[in-house]
CSV table of C-alpha atoms and ligand atoms in Angstrom, one decimal:
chain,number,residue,atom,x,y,z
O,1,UNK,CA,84.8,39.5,157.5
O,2,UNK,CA,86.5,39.7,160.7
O,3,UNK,CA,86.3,36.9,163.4
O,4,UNK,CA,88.9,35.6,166.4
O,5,UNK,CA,90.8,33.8,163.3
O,6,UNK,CA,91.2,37.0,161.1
O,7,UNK,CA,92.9,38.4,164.4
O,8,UNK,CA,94.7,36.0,166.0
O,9,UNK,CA,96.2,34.9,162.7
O,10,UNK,CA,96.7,38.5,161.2
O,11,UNK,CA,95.2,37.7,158.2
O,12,UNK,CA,92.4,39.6,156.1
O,13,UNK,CA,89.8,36.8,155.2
O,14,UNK,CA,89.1,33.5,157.5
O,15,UNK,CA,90.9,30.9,154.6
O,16,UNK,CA,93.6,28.5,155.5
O,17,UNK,CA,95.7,26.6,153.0
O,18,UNK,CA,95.9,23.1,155.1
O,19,UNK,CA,99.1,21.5,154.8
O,20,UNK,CA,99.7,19.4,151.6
O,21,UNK,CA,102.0,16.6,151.3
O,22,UNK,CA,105.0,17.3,148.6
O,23,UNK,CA,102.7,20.1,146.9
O,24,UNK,CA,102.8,22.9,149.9
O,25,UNK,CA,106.0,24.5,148.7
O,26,UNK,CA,107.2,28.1,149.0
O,27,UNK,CA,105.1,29.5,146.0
O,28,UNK,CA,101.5,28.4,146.7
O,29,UNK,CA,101.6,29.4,150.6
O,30,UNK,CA,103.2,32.9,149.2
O,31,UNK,CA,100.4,33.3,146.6
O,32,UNK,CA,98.1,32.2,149.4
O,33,UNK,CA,99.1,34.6,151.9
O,34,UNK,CA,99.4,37.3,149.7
O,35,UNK,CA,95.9,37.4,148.6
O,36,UNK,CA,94.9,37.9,152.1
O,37,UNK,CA,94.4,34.2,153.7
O,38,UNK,CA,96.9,32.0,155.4
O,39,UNK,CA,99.4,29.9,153.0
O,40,UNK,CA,101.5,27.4,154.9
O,41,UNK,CA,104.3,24.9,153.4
O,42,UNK,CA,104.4,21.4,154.8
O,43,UNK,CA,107.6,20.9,157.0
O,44,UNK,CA,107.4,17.0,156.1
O,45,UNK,CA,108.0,17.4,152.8
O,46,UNK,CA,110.8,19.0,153.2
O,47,UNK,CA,114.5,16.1,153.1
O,48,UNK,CA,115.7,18.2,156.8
O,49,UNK,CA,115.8,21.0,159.3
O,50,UNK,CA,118.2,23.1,156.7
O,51,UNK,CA,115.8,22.3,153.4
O,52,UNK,CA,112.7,23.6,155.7
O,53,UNK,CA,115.1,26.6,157.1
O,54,UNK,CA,115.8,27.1,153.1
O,55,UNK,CA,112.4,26.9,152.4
O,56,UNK,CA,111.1,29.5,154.8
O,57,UNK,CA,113.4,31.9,153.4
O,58,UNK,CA,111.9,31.3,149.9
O,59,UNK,CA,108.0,32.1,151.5
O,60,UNK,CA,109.8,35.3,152.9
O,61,UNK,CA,111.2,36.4,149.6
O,62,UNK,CA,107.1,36.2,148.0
O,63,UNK,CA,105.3,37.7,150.9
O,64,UNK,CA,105.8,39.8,153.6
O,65,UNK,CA,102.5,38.2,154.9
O,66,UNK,CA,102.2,35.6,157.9
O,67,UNK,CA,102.4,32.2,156.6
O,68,UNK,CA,102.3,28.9,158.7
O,69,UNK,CA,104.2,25.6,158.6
O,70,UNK,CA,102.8,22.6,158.8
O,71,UNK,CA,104.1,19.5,161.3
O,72,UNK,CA,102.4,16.0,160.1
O,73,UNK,CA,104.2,14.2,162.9
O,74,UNK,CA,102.7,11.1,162.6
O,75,UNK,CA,103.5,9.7,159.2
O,76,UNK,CA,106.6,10.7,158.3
O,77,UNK,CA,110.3,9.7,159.2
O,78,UNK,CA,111.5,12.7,159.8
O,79,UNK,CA,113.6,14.7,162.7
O,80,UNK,CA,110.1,16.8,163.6
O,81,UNK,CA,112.0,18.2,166.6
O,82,UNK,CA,114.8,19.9,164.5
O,83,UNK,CA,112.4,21.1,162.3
O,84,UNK,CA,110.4,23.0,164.9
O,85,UNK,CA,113.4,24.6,166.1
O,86,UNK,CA,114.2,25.5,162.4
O,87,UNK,CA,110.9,27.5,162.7
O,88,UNK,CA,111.4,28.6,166.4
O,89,UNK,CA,114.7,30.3,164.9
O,90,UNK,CA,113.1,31.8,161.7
O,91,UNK,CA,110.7,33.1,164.0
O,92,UNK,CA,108.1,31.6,162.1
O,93,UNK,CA,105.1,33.1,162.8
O,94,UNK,CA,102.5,30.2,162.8
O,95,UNK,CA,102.3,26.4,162.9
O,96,UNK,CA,100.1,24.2,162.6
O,97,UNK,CA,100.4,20.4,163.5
O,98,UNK,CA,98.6,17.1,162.9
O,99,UNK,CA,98.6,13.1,163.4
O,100,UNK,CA,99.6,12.5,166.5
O,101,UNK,CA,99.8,13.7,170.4
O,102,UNK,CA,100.6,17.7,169.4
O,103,UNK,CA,102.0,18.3,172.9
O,104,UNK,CA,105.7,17.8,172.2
O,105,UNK,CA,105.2,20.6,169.5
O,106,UNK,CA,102.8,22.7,171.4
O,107,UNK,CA,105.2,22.6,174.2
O,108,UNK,CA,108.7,23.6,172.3
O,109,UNK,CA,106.7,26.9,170.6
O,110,UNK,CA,104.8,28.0,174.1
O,111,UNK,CA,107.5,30.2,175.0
O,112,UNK,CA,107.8,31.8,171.5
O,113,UNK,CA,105.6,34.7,169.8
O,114,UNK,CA,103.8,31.2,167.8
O,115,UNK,CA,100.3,31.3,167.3
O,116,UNK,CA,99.6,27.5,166.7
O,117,UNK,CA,96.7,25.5,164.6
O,118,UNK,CA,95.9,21.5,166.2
O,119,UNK,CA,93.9,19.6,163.4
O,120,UNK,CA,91.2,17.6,164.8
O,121,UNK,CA,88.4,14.8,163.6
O,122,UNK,CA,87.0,14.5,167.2
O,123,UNK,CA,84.9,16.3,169.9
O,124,UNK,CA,87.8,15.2,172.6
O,125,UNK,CA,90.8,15.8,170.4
O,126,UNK,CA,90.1,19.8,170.3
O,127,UNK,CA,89.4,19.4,173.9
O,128,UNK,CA,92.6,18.2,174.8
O,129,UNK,CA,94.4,20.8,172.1
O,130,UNK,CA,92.6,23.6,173.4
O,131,UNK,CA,94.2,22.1,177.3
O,132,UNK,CA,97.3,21.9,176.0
O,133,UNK,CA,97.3,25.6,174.5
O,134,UNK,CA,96.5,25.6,170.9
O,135,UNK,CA,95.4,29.0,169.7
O,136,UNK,CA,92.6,27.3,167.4
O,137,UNK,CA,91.3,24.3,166.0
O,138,UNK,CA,91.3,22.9,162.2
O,139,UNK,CA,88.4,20.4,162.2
O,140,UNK,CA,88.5,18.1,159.7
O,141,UNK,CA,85.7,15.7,158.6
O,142,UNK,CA,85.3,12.9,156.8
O,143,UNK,CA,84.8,14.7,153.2
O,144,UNK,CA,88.6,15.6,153.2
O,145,UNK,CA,91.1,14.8,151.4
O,146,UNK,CA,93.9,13.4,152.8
O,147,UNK,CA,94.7,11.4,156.1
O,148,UNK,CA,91.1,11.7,158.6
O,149,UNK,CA,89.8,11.0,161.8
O,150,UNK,CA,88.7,7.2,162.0
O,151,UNK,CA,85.4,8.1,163.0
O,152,UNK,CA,83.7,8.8,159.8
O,153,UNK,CA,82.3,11.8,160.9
O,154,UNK,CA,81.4,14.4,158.3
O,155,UNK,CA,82.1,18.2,158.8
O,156,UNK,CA,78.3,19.4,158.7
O,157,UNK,CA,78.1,17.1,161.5
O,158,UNK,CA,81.1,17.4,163.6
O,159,UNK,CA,81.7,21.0,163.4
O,160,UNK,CA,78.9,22.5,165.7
O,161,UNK,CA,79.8,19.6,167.9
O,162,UNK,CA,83.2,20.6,168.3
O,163,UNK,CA,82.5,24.8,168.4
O,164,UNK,CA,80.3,23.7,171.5
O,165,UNK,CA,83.4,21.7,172.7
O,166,UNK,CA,85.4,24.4,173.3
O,167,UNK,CA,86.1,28.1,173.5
O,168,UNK,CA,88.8,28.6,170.9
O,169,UNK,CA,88.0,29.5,168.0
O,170,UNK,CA,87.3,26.5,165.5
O,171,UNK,CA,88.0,26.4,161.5
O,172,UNK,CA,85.9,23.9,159.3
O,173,UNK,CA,87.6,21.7,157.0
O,174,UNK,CA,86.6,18.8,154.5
O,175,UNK,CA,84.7,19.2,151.3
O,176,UNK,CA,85.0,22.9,151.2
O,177,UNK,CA,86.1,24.0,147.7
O,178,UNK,CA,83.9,27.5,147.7
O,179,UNK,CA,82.1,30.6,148.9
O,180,UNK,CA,78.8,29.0,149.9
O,181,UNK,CA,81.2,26.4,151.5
O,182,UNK,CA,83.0,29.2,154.0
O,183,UNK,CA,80.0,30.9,154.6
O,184,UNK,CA,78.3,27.0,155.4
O,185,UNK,CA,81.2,26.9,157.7
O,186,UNK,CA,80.5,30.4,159.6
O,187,UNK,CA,76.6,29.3,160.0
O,188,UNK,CA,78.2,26.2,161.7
O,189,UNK,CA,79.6,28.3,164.4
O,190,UNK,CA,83.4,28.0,162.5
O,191,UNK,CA,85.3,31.4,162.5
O,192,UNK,CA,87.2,30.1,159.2
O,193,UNK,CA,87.5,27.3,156.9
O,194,UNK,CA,90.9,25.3,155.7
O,195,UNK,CA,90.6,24.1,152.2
O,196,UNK,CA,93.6,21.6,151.0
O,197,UNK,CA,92.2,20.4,147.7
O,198,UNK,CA,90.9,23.7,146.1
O,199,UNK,CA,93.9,24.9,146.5
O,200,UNK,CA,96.1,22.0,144.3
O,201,UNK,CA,94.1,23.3,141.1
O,202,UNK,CA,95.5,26.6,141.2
O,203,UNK,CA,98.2,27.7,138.9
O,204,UNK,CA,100.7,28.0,141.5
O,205,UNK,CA,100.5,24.9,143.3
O,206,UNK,CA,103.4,24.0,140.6
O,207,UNK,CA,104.4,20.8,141.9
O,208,UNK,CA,101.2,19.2,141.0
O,209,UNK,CA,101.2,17.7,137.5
O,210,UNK,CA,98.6,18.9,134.9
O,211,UNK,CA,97.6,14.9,134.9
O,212,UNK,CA,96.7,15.1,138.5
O,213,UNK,CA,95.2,18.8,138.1
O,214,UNK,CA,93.5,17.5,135.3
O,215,UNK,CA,92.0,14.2,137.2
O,216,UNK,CA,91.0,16.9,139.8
O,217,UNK,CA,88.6,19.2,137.2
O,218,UNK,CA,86.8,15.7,135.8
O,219,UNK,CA,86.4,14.4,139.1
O,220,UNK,CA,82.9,14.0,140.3
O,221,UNK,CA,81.2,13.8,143.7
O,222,UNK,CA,81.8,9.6,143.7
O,223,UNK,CA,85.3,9.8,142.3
O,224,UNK,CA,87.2,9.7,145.8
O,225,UNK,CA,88.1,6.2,148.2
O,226,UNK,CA,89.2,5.8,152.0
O,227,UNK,CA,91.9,3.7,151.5
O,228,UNK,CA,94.2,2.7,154.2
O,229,UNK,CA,91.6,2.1,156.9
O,230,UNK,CA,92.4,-1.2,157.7
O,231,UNK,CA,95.8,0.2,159.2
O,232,UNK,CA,93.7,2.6,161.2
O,233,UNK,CA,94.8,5.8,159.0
O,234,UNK,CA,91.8,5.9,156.8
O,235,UNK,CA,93.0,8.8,153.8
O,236,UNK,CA,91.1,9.9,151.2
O,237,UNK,CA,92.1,9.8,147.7
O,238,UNK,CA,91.1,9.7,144.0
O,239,UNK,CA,89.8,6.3,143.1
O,240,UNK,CA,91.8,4.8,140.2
O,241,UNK,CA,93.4,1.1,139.2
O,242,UNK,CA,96.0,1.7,142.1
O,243,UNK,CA,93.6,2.4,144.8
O,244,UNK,CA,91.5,-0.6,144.0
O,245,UNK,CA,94.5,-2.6,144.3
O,246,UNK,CA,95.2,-1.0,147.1
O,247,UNK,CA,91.3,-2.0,148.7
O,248,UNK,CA,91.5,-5.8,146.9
O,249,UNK,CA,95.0,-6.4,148.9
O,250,UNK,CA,93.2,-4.8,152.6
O,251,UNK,CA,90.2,-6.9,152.3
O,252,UNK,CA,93.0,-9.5,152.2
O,253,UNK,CA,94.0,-8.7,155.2
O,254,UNK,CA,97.8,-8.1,154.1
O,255,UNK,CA,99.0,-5.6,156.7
O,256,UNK,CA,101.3,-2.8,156.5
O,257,UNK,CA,104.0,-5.2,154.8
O,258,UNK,CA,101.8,-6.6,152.1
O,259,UNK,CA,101.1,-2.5,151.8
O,260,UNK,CA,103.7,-0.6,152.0
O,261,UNK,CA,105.1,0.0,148.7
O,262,UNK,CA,101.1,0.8,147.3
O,263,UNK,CA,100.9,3.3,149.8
O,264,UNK,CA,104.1,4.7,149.8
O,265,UNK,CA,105.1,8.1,149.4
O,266,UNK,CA,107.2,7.2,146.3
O,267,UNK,CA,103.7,5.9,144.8
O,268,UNK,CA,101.9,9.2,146.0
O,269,UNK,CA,104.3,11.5,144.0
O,270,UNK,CA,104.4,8.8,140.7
O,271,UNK,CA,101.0,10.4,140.4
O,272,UNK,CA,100.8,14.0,142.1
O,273,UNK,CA,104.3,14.9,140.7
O,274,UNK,CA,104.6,12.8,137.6
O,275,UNK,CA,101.5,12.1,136.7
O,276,UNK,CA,102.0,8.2,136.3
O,277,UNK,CA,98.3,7.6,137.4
O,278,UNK,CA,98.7,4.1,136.9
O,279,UNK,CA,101.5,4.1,139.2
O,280,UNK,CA,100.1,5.7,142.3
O,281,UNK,CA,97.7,7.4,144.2
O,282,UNK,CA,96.6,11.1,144.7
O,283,UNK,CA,95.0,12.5,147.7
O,284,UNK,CA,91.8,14.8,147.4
O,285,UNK,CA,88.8,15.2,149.3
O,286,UNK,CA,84.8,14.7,148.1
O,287,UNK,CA,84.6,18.8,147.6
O,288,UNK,CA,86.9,18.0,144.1
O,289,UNK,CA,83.2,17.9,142.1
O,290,UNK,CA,83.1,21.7,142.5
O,291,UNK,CA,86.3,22.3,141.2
O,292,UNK,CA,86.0,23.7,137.1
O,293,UNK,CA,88.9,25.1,137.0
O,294,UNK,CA,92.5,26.6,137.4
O,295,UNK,CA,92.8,29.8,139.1
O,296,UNK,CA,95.8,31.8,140.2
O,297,UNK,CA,95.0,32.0,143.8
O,298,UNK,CA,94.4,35.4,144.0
O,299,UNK,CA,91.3,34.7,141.3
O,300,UNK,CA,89.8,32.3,143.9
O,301,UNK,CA,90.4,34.1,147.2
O,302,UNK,CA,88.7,36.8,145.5
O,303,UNK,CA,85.8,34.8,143.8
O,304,UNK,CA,85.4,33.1,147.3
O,305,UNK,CA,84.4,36.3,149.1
O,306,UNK,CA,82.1,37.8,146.2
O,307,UNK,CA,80.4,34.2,146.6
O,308,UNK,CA,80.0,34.6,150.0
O,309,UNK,CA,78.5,37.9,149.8
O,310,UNK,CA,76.3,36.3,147.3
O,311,UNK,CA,75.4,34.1,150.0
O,312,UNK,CA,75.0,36.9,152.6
O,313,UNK,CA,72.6,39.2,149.8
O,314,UNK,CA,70.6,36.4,148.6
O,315,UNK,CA,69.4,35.7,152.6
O,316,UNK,CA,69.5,39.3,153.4
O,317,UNK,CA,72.1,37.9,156.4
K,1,FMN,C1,97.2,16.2,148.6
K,1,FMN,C2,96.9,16.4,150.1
K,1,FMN,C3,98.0,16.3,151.0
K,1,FMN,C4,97.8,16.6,152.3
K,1,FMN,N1,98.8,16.6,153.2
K,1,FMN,C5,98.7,17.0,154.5
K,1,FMN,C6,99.8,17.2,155.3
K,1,FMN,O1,100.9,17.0,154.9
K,1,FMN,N2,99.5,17.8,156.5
K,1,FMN,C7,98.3,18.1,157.0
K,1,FMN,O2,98.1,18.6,158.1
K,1,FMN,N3,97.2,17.8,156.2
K,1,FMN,C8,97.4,17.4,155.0
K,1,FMN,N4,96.3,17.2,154.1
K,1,FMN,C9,94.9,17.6,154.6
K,1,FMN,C10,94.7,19.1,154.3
K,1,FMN,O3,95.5,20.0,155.0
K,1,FMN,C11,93.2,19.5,154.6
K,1,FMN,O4,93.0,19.3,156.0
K,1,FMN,C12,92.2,18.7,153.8
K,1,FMN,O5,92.7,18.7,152.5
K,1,FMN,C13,90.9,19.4,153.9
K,1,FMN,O6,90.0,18.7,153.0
K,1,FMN,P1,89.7,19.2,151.5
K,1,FMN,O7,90.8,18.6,150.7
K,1,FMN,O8,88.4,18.6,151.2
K,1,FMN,O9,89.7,20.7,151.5
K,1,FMN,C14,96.5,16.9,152.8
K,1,FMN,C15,95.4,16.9,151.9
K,1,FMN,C16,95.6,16.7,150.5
K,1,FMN,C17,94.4,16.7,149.6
């Protein structure tokens, strides 16, 4: 299955690992890239420049495969510069960035042998990413888990918008957990799909508790909330007693004071790390009812491509 992502990447099938918040560490972007899609750890998880540096070397020692890092510059306190040159100095050999303006980033790597990733929720966004030299686009829509566009758009809908956009080559993301879902994706006019929650339940994702893994297997299609909307960074997590706290206090109208602790990312990892549902929230997108199970990642890369072909037989395509 070869398209402009398979190339420009240098990776074997279209899959990307999207960036995941305290859970993309060195071992699930190594198992990722080493069974042939595109693993990435997530710089903003990372304390500083030297812990991402120390990171990277860590990927390096499990695969001798291209992985990416990921640059959440919006929503994180952290020295995103320095962290960029960390990668731009570990000659790093893709990136991907998301929530906010991506210039600054796409301007430091532009020089360097970087292929670079711009996630997008909007027609215009991946216009302007595409201007300002991105290599491809990561659209995301509203099914996703995680941090979304504000428009509510849903990836069946806003993926053959944005492939008409533009002429870079566009990756589907949101709600994709599976083969049918990649090749739904290709039909769309995507060259690749990002998945972020399929690939917590995996047995390598290893800083995910079993009590969020677990949460992740019973989900079912109504178990996820948008919380944080009314501070104009909708995110999608599982619903539980925190996140209906967290919905009661925003139709009060409490602001980012009256929510910062609830959505803190102290509170995120009192669940995703520690399994303290009760005590926090855990991000995953609408796609977690089609998740049974807890492959090694190789097991689902390969069970994704013998699903598409399934796909591709049962239409003659
Ligand atoms: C737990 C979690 C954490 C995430 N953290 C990040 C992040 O740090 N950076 C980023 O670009 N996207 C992040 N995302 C979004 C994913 O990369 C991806 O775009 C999204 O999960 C796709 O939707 P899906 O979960 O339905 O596959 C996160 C998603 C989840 C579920």
């Amino acid at each position: 299955m070869n398209t402009r992502v398979t190339e420009i990447f240098n990776i074997k099938y279209p899959i990307i690992q999207g960036g995941l918040a305290y859970l993309a560490y060195a071992e699930l972007a190594g198992a990722v890239s080493n069974a042939g899609a595109l693993g990435q750890i997530t710089a903003m998880s990372l304390e500083s420049p030297e812990a991402l540096r120390n990171e990277i070397v860590k990927v390096r020692k499990l695969t001798n495969k291209p992985f990416g890092v990921n640059f959440a510059i919006g929503q994180h306190n952290r020295p995103f510069e320095q962290m960029v040159q960390v990668a731009i100095e570990e000659k790093v050999e893709i990136i991907s960035v998301t929530g906010g303006n991506p210039k600054g980033v796409l301007d430091m790597v532009k020089d360097h042998p970087i292929k670079s990733l711009v996630l997008v929720a909007a027609k215009r966004q991946a216009q302007k990413a595409e201007e300002l030299g991105a290599d491809a686009v990561i659209v995301v829509g509203h099914e996703g888990g995680g941090h979304l566009g504000r428009a509510d758009t849903g990836t069946m809908a806003l993926t053959p918008q944005v492939v008409d956009s533009v002429s870079i080559p566009v990756i589907a993301s949101g709600g994709i957990v599976d083969g049918r879902g990649l090749m739904a994706g290709l039909a769309l006019g995507a060259e690749g799909i990002e998945m972020g929650t399929r690939f917590i339940a995996t047995k390598e994702c290893v800083h995910a508790h079993p009590v969020y893994k677990q949460a992740l297997l019973d989900a079912d299609e109504n178990a996820t909330v948008v919380i944080k909307r009314s501070l104009g960074a909708p995110a999608r997590a599982i619903k539980n007693s925190w996140t209906d706290k967290i919905i009661e206090l925003e139709e009060k109208e409490v602001g980012y004071d009256g929510l910062k602790d609830y959505i803190s990312g102290r509170a995120n990892r009192n669940y995703i790390h520690e399994g303290k549902t009760d005590l926090g929230f855990g991000w995953a997108g609408q796609g977690v009812a089609g998740i049974h199970d807890l492959p090694t990642v190789q097991e689902l890369i390969d069970r994704i491509m013998v699903e598409a072909e399934e796909v591709k037989n049962k239409w003659k395509l």
